[in-house]
Amino acid sequence: MTTQVSTESSLNELLQELQNQLKSGQANLDDFKRAYSALQKAKQEFQELLQWAVEQKKNEKEFDSLYRQVAGLSASELVERLKKTGFALKRDSYLKDAFDRQGYRILELVRAGRRDDAFHAILRIFVSAKKEFPSQLVEAFKPVYSDDLFKVFLFSFLSGILGQERENE
C-alpha cells in the first residue's frame, strides 16, 4: 500500500503544482507533459494489477467487469501506440522486409479474425529477426478485447510498418 499511497500523493502534488501555475498565469507545457506521463504510467500499472487480480479471482465477475472497462478506456491510446510502434520498427530493414513479404498474408489473417494464426505469423518474424516482441502488440492479442477492436489494433500496427507515410506525419 505504501507504493500506492506514494504514487497517489505524487500525482496529487503534480496536479496541485499545475493548479498553482494556472492561478499565477504561469502554465508550463513541460510540467503538463510530465503530469500526463505520470498519469499514463499509473493507469498502465493499475491495468496490469487489475489483470493480475482477475486471474486470481476468476469466479468474481466484478473484477472482470472492471478490467474490461479499464481496458476499453485505454483502447484508443493503444491504437496510437501500435501505429507508432509500427513506424519505429519500419526503420529496421530486416523487419521491414519481412513484413513486406508477409504483410498481405497477415492482413488477411487479421481480417478473418484468426488471432492465433496472426500472432504466430508476427511472432515468427520477430523470432527470426532475434528481436523482442513489442509489449503493445502483446496487449492487442489479449482476449479481453473484442474481435473488431483486435482488428483495429492490428491494422493500426500494420499500417505503421507497411504504410508509405513517414513517422513525422
PDB file of C-alpha atoms in Angstrom:
ATOM      1  CA  MET A   1       0.000   0.000   0.000  1.00  0.00           C
ATOM      2  CA  THR A   2       2.915   2.372   0.584  1.00  0.00           C
ATOM      3  CA  THR A   3       3.716   2.451  -3.130  1.00  0.00           C
ATOM      4  CA  GLN A   4       0.092   3.141  -3.972  1.00  0.00           C
ATOM      5  CA  VAL A   5      -0.102   5.986  -1.458  1.00  0.00           C
ATOM      6  CA  SER A   6       3.169   7.498  -2.683  1.00  0.00           C
ATOM      7  CA  THR A   7       2.025   7.277  -6.323  1.00  0.00           C
ATOM      8  CA  GLU A   8      -1.284   8.902  -5.456  1.00  0.00           C
ATOM      9  CA  SER A   9       0.403  11.643  -3.436  1.00  0.00           C
ATOM     10  CA  SER A  10       2.953  12.331  -6.180  1.00  0.00           C
ATOM     11  CA  LEU A  11       0.115  12.601  -8.721  1.00  0.00           C
ATOM     12  CA  ASN A  12      -1.760  14.912  -6.353  1.00  0.00           C
ATOM     13  CA  GLU A  13       1.384  17.006  -5.916  1.00  0.00           C
ATOM     14  CA  LEU A  14       1.793  17.305  -9.696  1.00  0.00           C
ATOM     15  CA  LEU A  15      -1.844  18.339 -10.071  1.00  0.00           C
ATOM     16  CA  GLN A  16      -1.504  20.881  -7.270  1.00  0.00           C
ATOM     17  CA  GLU A  17       1.593  22.306  -8.950  1.00  0.00           C
ATOM     18  CA  LEU A  18      -0.314  22.658 -12.232  1.00  0.00           C
ATOM     19  CA  GLN A  19      -3.212  24.321 -10.441  1.00  0.00           C
ATOM     20  CA  ASN A  20      -0.812  26.801  -8.797  1.00  0.00           C
ATOM     21  CA  GLN A  21       0.759  27.574 -12.163  1.00  0.00           C
ATOM     22  CA  LEU A  22      -2.668  28.279 -13.645  1.00  0.00           C
ATOM     23  CA  LYS A  23      -3.660  30.525 -10.740  1.00  0.00           C
ATOM     24  CA  SER A  24      -0.490  32.558 -11.211  1.00  0.00           C
ATOM     25  CA  GLY A  25      -0.852  32.629 -15.009  1.00  0.00           C
ATOM     26  CA  GLN A  26       2.461  30.783 -15.446  1.00  0.00           C
ATOM     27  CA  ALA A  27       1.385  27.473 -17.046  1.00  0.00           C
ATOM     28  CA  ASN A  28       4.369  25.426 -18.212  1.00  0.00           C
ATOM     29  CA  LEU A  29       3.781  22.916 -21.018  1.00  0.00           C
ATOM     30  CA  ASP A  30       6.656  20.647 -19.905  1.00  0.00           C
ATOM     31  CA  ASP A  31       5.074  20.288 -16.467  1.00  0.00           C
ATOM     32  CA  PHE A  32       1.743  19.365 -18.039  1.00  0.00           C
ATOM     33  CA  LYS A  33       3.513  16.770 -20.194  1.00  0.00           C
ATOM     34  CA  ARG A  34       5.285  15.375 -17.126  1.00  0.00           C
ATOM     35  CA  ALA A  35       1.975  15.096 -15.254  1.00  0.00           C
ATOM     36  CA  TYR A  36       0.325  13.399 -18.231  1.00  0.00           C
ATOM     37  CA  SER A  37       3.185  10.914 -18.466  1.00  0.00           C
ATOM     38  CA  ALA A  38       2.906  10.104 -14.737  1.00  0.00           C
ATOM     39  CA  LEU A  39      -0.845   9.659 -15.098  1.00  0.00           C
ATOM     40  CA  GLN A  40      -0.426   7.307 -18.069  1.00  0.00           C
ATOM     41  CA  LYS A  41       2.177   5.265 -16.210  1.00  0.00           C
ATOM     42  CA  ALA A  42      -0.066   4.952 -13.151  1.00  0.00           C
ATOM     43  CA  LYS A  43      -3.008   3.969 -15.358  1.00  0.00           C
ATOM     44  CA  GLN A  44      -0.953   1.265 -17.096  1.00  0.00           C
ATOM     45  CA  GLU A  45       0.303  -0.097 -13.776  1.00  0.00           C
ATOM     46  CA  PHE A  46      -3.270  -0.145 -12.450  1.00  0.00           C
ATOM     47  CA  GLN A  47      -4.483  -2.053 -15.511  1.00  0.00           C
ATOM     48  CA  GLU A  48      -1.717  -4.648 -15.083  1.00  0.00           C
ATOM     49  CA  LEU A  49      -2.548  -5.075 -11.380  1.00  0.00           C
ATOM     50  CA  LEU A  50      -6.224  -5.399 -12.221  1.00  0.00           C
ATOM     51  CA  GLN A  51      -5.434  -8.067 -14.806  1.00  0.00           C
ATOM     52  CA  TRP A  52      -3.485  -9.974 -12.149  1.00  0.00           C
ATOM     53  CA  ALA A  53      -6.458  -9.677  -9.774  1.00  0.00           C
ATOM     54  CA  VAL A  54      -8.800 -11.035 -12.470  1.00  0.00           C
ATOM     55  CA  GLU A  55      -6.515 -14.040 -12.924  1.00  0.00           C
ATOM     56  CA  GLN A  56      -6.537 -14.703  -9.172  1.00  0.00           C
ATOM     57  CA  LYS A  57     -10.285 -14.126  -8.725  1.00  0.00           C
ATOM     58  CA  LYS A  58     -11.635 -15.962 -11.766  1.00  0.00           C
ATOM     59  CA  ASN A  59     -15.014 -16.586 -10.105  1.00  0.00           C
ATOM     60  CA  GLU A  60     -15.651 -12.940  -9.208  1.00  0.00           C
ATOM     61  CA  LYS A  61     -17.251 -11.287 -12.226  1.00  0.00           C
ATOM     62  CA  GLU A  62     -16.953  -7.773 -10.759  1.00  0.00           C
ATOM     63  CA  PHE A  63     -13.161  -7.837 -11.210  1.00  0.00           C
ATOM     64  CA  ASP A  64     -13.564  -8.958 -14.815  1.00  0.00           C
ATOM     65  CA  SER A  65     -16.144  -6.249 -15.458  1.00  0.00           C
ATOM     66  CA  LEU A  66     -13.880  -3.530 -14.042  1.00  0.00           C
ATOM     67  CA  TYR A  67     -10.920  -4.857 -16.040  1.00  0.00           C
ATOM     68  CA  ARG A  68     -12.912  -4.772 -19.274  1.00  0.00           C
ATOM     69  CA  GLN A  69     -13.990  -1.215 -18.520  1.00  0.00           C
ATOM     70  CA  VAL A  70     -10.419  -0.041 -17.865  1.00  0.00           C
ATOM     71  CA  ALA A  71      -9.060  -1.896 -20.902  1.00  0.00           C
ATOM     72  CA  GLY A  72     -11.752  -0.355 -23.098  1.00  0.00           C
ATOM     73  CA  LEU A  73     -10.826   3.151 -21.989  1.00  0.00           C
ATOM     74  CA  SER A  74      -7.206   2.615 -22.934  1.00  0.00           C
ATOM     75  CA  ALA A  75      -8.039   1.127 -26.341  1.00  0.00           C
ATOM     76  CA  SER A  76      -7.770   4.376 -28.324  1.00  0.00           C
ATOM     77  CA  GLU A  77      -4.382   5.072 -26.777  1.00  0.00           C
ATOM     78  CA  LEU A  78      -3.264   1.568 -27.700  1.00  0.00           C
ATOM     79  CA  VAL A  79      -4.241   2.192 -31.326  1.00  0.00           C
ATOM     80  CA  GLU A  80      -1.886   5.188 -31.458  1.00  0.00           C
ATOM     81  CA  ARG A  81       0.928   3.362 -29.645  1.00  0.00           C
ATOM     82  CA  LEU A  82       0.653   0.433 -32.065  1.00  0.00           C
ATOM     83  CA  LYS A  83       0.867   2.717 -35.084  1.00  0.00           C
ATOM     84  CA  LYS A  84       3.931   4.452 -33.610  1.00  0.00           C
ATOM     85  CA  THR A  85       5.469   1.054 -32.873  1.00  0.00           C
ATOM     86  CA  GLY A  86       4.937   0.081 -36.500  1.00  0.00           C
ATOM     87  CA  PHE A  87       6.607   3.278 -37.695  1.00  0.00           C
ATOM     88  CA  ALA A  88       9.545   2.719 -35.335  1.00  0.00           C
ATOM     89  CA  LEU A  89      10.008  -0.894 -36.441  1.00  0.00           C
ATOM     90  CA  LYS A  90       9.969   0.206 -40.068  1.00  0.00           C
ATOM     91  CA  ARG A  91      13.498   1.568 -39.509  1.00  0.00           C
ATOM     92  CA  ASP A  92      14.802  -1.983 -39.029  1.00  0.00           C
ATOM     93  CA  SER A  93      15.359  -3.138 -42.609  1.00  0.00           C
ATOM     94  CA  TYR A  94      15.134  -6.842 -41.743  1.00  0.00           C
ATOM     95  CA  LEU A  95      11.764  -6.412 -40.013  1.00  0.00           C
ATOM     96  CA  LYS A  96      10.511  -4.078 -42.739  1.00  0.00           C
ATOM     97  CA  ASP A  97      11.408  -6.595 -45.458  1.00  0.00           C
ATOM     98  CA  ALA A  98       9.865  -9.491 -43.526  1.00  0.00           C
ATOM     99  CA  PHE A  99       6.622  -7.584 -43.015  1.00  0.00           C
ATOM    100  CA  ASP A 100       6.631  -6.514 -46.674  1.00  0.00           C
ATOM    101  CA  ARG A 101       6.865 -10.198 -47.681  1.00  0.00           C
ATOM    102  CA  GLN A 102       4.253 -11.431 -45.189  1.00  0.00           C
ATOM    103  CA  GLY A 103       2.097  -8.306 -44.913  1.00  0.00           C
ATOM    104  CA  TYR A 104      -0.801  -9.307 -47.153  1.00  0.00           C
ATOM    105  CA  ARG A 105      -0.996 -12.763 -45.563  1.00  0.00           C
ATOM    106  CA  ILE A 106      -1.046 -11.235 -42.071  1.00  0.00           C
ATOM    107  CA  LEU A 107      -3.641  -8.656 -43.148  1.00  0.00           C
ATOM    108  CA  GLU A 108      -5.871 -11.471 -44.402  1.00  0.00           C
ATOM    109  CA  LEU A 109      -5.434 -13.451 -41.157  1.00  0.00           C
ATOM    110  CA  VAL A 110      -6.410 -10.371 -39.140  1.00  0.00           C
ATOM    111  CA  ARG A 111      -9.366  -9.613 -41.415  1.00  0.00           C
ATOM    112  CA  ALA A 112     -10.598 -13.178 -40.940  1.00  0.00           C
ATOM    113  CA  GLY A 113     -10.255 -12.790 -37.160  1.00  0.00           C
ATOM    114  CA  ARG A 114      -7.711 -15.600 -36.874  1.00  0.00           C
ATOM    115  CA  ARG A 115      -5.873 -14.259 -33.824  1.00  0.00           C
ATOM    116  CA  ASP A 116      -3.751 -17.331 -33.158  1.00  0.00           C
ATOM    117  CA  ASP A 117      -2.536 -17.569 -36.744  1.00  0.00           C
ATOM    118  CA  ALA A 118      -1.839 -13.829 -36.936  1.00  0.00           C
ATOM    119  CA  PHE A 119       0.036 -13.961 -33.628  1.00  0.00           C
ATOM    120  CA  HIS A 120       2.093 -16.920 -34.848  1.00  0.00           C
ATOM    121  CA  ALA A 121       2.966 -15.216 -38.153  1.00  0.00           C
ATOM    122  CA  ILE A 122       4.048 -11.986 -36.453  1.00  0.00           C
ATOM    123  CA  LEU A 123       5.895 -13.782 -33.655  1.00  0.00           C
ATOM    124  CA  ARG A 124       7.790 -15.838 -36.236  1.00  0.00           C
ATOM    125  CA  ILE A 125       9.033 -12.632 -37.857  1.00  0.00           C
ATOM    126  CA  PHE A 126      10.318 -11.290 -34.531  1.00  0.00           C
ATOM    127  CA  VAL A 127      11.920 -14.599 -33.542  1.00  0.00           C
ATOM    128  CA  SER A 128      13.697 -14.935 -36.883  1.00  0.00           C
ATOM    129  CA  ALA A 129      14.959 -11.360 -36.524  1.00  0.00           C
ATOM    130  CA  LYS A 130      16.014 -12.097 -32.922  1.00  0.00           C
ATOM    131  CA  LYS A 131      14.024  -9.050 -31.811  1.00  0.00           C
ATOM    132  CA  GLU A 132      11.837  -8.622 -28.763  1.00  0.00           C
ATOM    133  CA  PHE A 133       8.105  -8.883 -29.385  1.00  0.00           C
ATOM    134  CA  PRO A 134       6.645  -5.423 -28.551  1.00  0.00           C
ATOM    135  CA  SER A 135       4.566  -5.317 -25.372  1.00  0.00           C
ATOM    136  CA  GLN A 136       1.954  -3.141 -27.105  1.00  0.00           C
ATOM    137  CA  LEU A 137       1.456  -5.924 -29.614  1.00  0.00           C
ATOM    138  CA  VAL A 138       1.043  -8.487 -26.840  1.00  0.00           C
ATOM    139  CA  GLU A 139      -1.664  -6.263 -25.353  1.00  0.00           C
ATOM    140  CA  ALA A 140      -3.548  -6.212 -28.678  1.00  0.00           C
ATOM    141  CA  PHE A 141      -3.872 -10.002 -28.676  1.00  0.00           C
ATOM    142  CA  LYS A 142      -5.420 -10.257 -25.211  1.00  0.00           C
ATOM    143  CA  PRO A 143      -8.883 -11.841 -25.279  1.00  0.00           C
ATOM    144  CA  VAL A 144     -10.416  -9.011 -23.242  1.00  0.00           C
ATOM    145  CA  TYR A 145     -10.723  -7.038 -26.495  1.00  0.00           C
ATOM    146  CA  SER A 146     -13.482  -7.771 -28.993  1.00  0.00           C
ATOM    147  CA  ASP A 147     -12.662  -9.176 -32.417  1.00  0.00           C
ATOM    148  CA  ASP A 148     -13.452  -5.828 -34.017  1.00  0.00           C
ATOM    149  CA  LEU A 149     -11.135  -3.981 -31.653  1.00  0.00           C
ATOM    150  CA  PHE A 150      -8.431  -6.597 -32.230  1.00  0.00           C
ATOM    151  CA  LYS A 151      -8.670  -5.913 -35.965  1.00  0.00           C
ATOM    152  CA  VAL A 152      -8.380  -2.160 -35.427  1.00  0.00           C
ATOM    153  CA  PHE A 153      -5.296  -2.694 -33.248  1.00  0.00           C
ATOM    154  CA  LEU A 154      -3.529  -4.911 -35.755  1.00  0.00           C
ATOM    155  CA  PHE A 155      -4.487  -2.807 -38.765  1.00  0.00           C
ATOM    156  CA  SER A 156      -3.051   0.230 -36.959  1.00  0.00           C
ATOM    157  CA  PHE A 157       0.216  -1.577 -36.284  1.00  0.00           C
ATOM    158  CA  LEU A 158       0.433  -2.923 -39.820  1.00  0.00           C
ATOM    159  CA  SER A 159      -0.382   0.471 -41.351  1.00  0.00           C
ATOM    160  CA  GLY A 160       2.595   1.853 -39.466  1.00  0.00           C
ATOM    161  CA  ILE A 161       5.076  -0.757 -40.639  1.00  0.00           C
ATOM    162  CA  LEU A 162       3.631  -1.319 -44.117  1.00  0.00           C
ATOM    163  CA  GLY A 163       2.385   2.178 -44.927  1.00  0.00           C
ATOM    164  CA  GLN A 164       4.091   4.752 -47.076  1.00  0.00           C
ATOM    165  CA  GLU A 165       3.742   7.633 -44.596  1.00  0.00           C
ATOM    166  CA  ARG A 166       6.705   8.943 -42.719  1.00  0.00           C
ATOM    167  CA  GLU A 167       6.774   8.722 -38.928  1.00  0.00           C
ATOM    168  CA  ASN A 168       6.667  12.509 -38.559  1.00  0.00           C
ATOM    169  CA  GLU A 169       3.315  12.662 -40.338  1.00  0.00           C
TER     170      GLU A 169
END
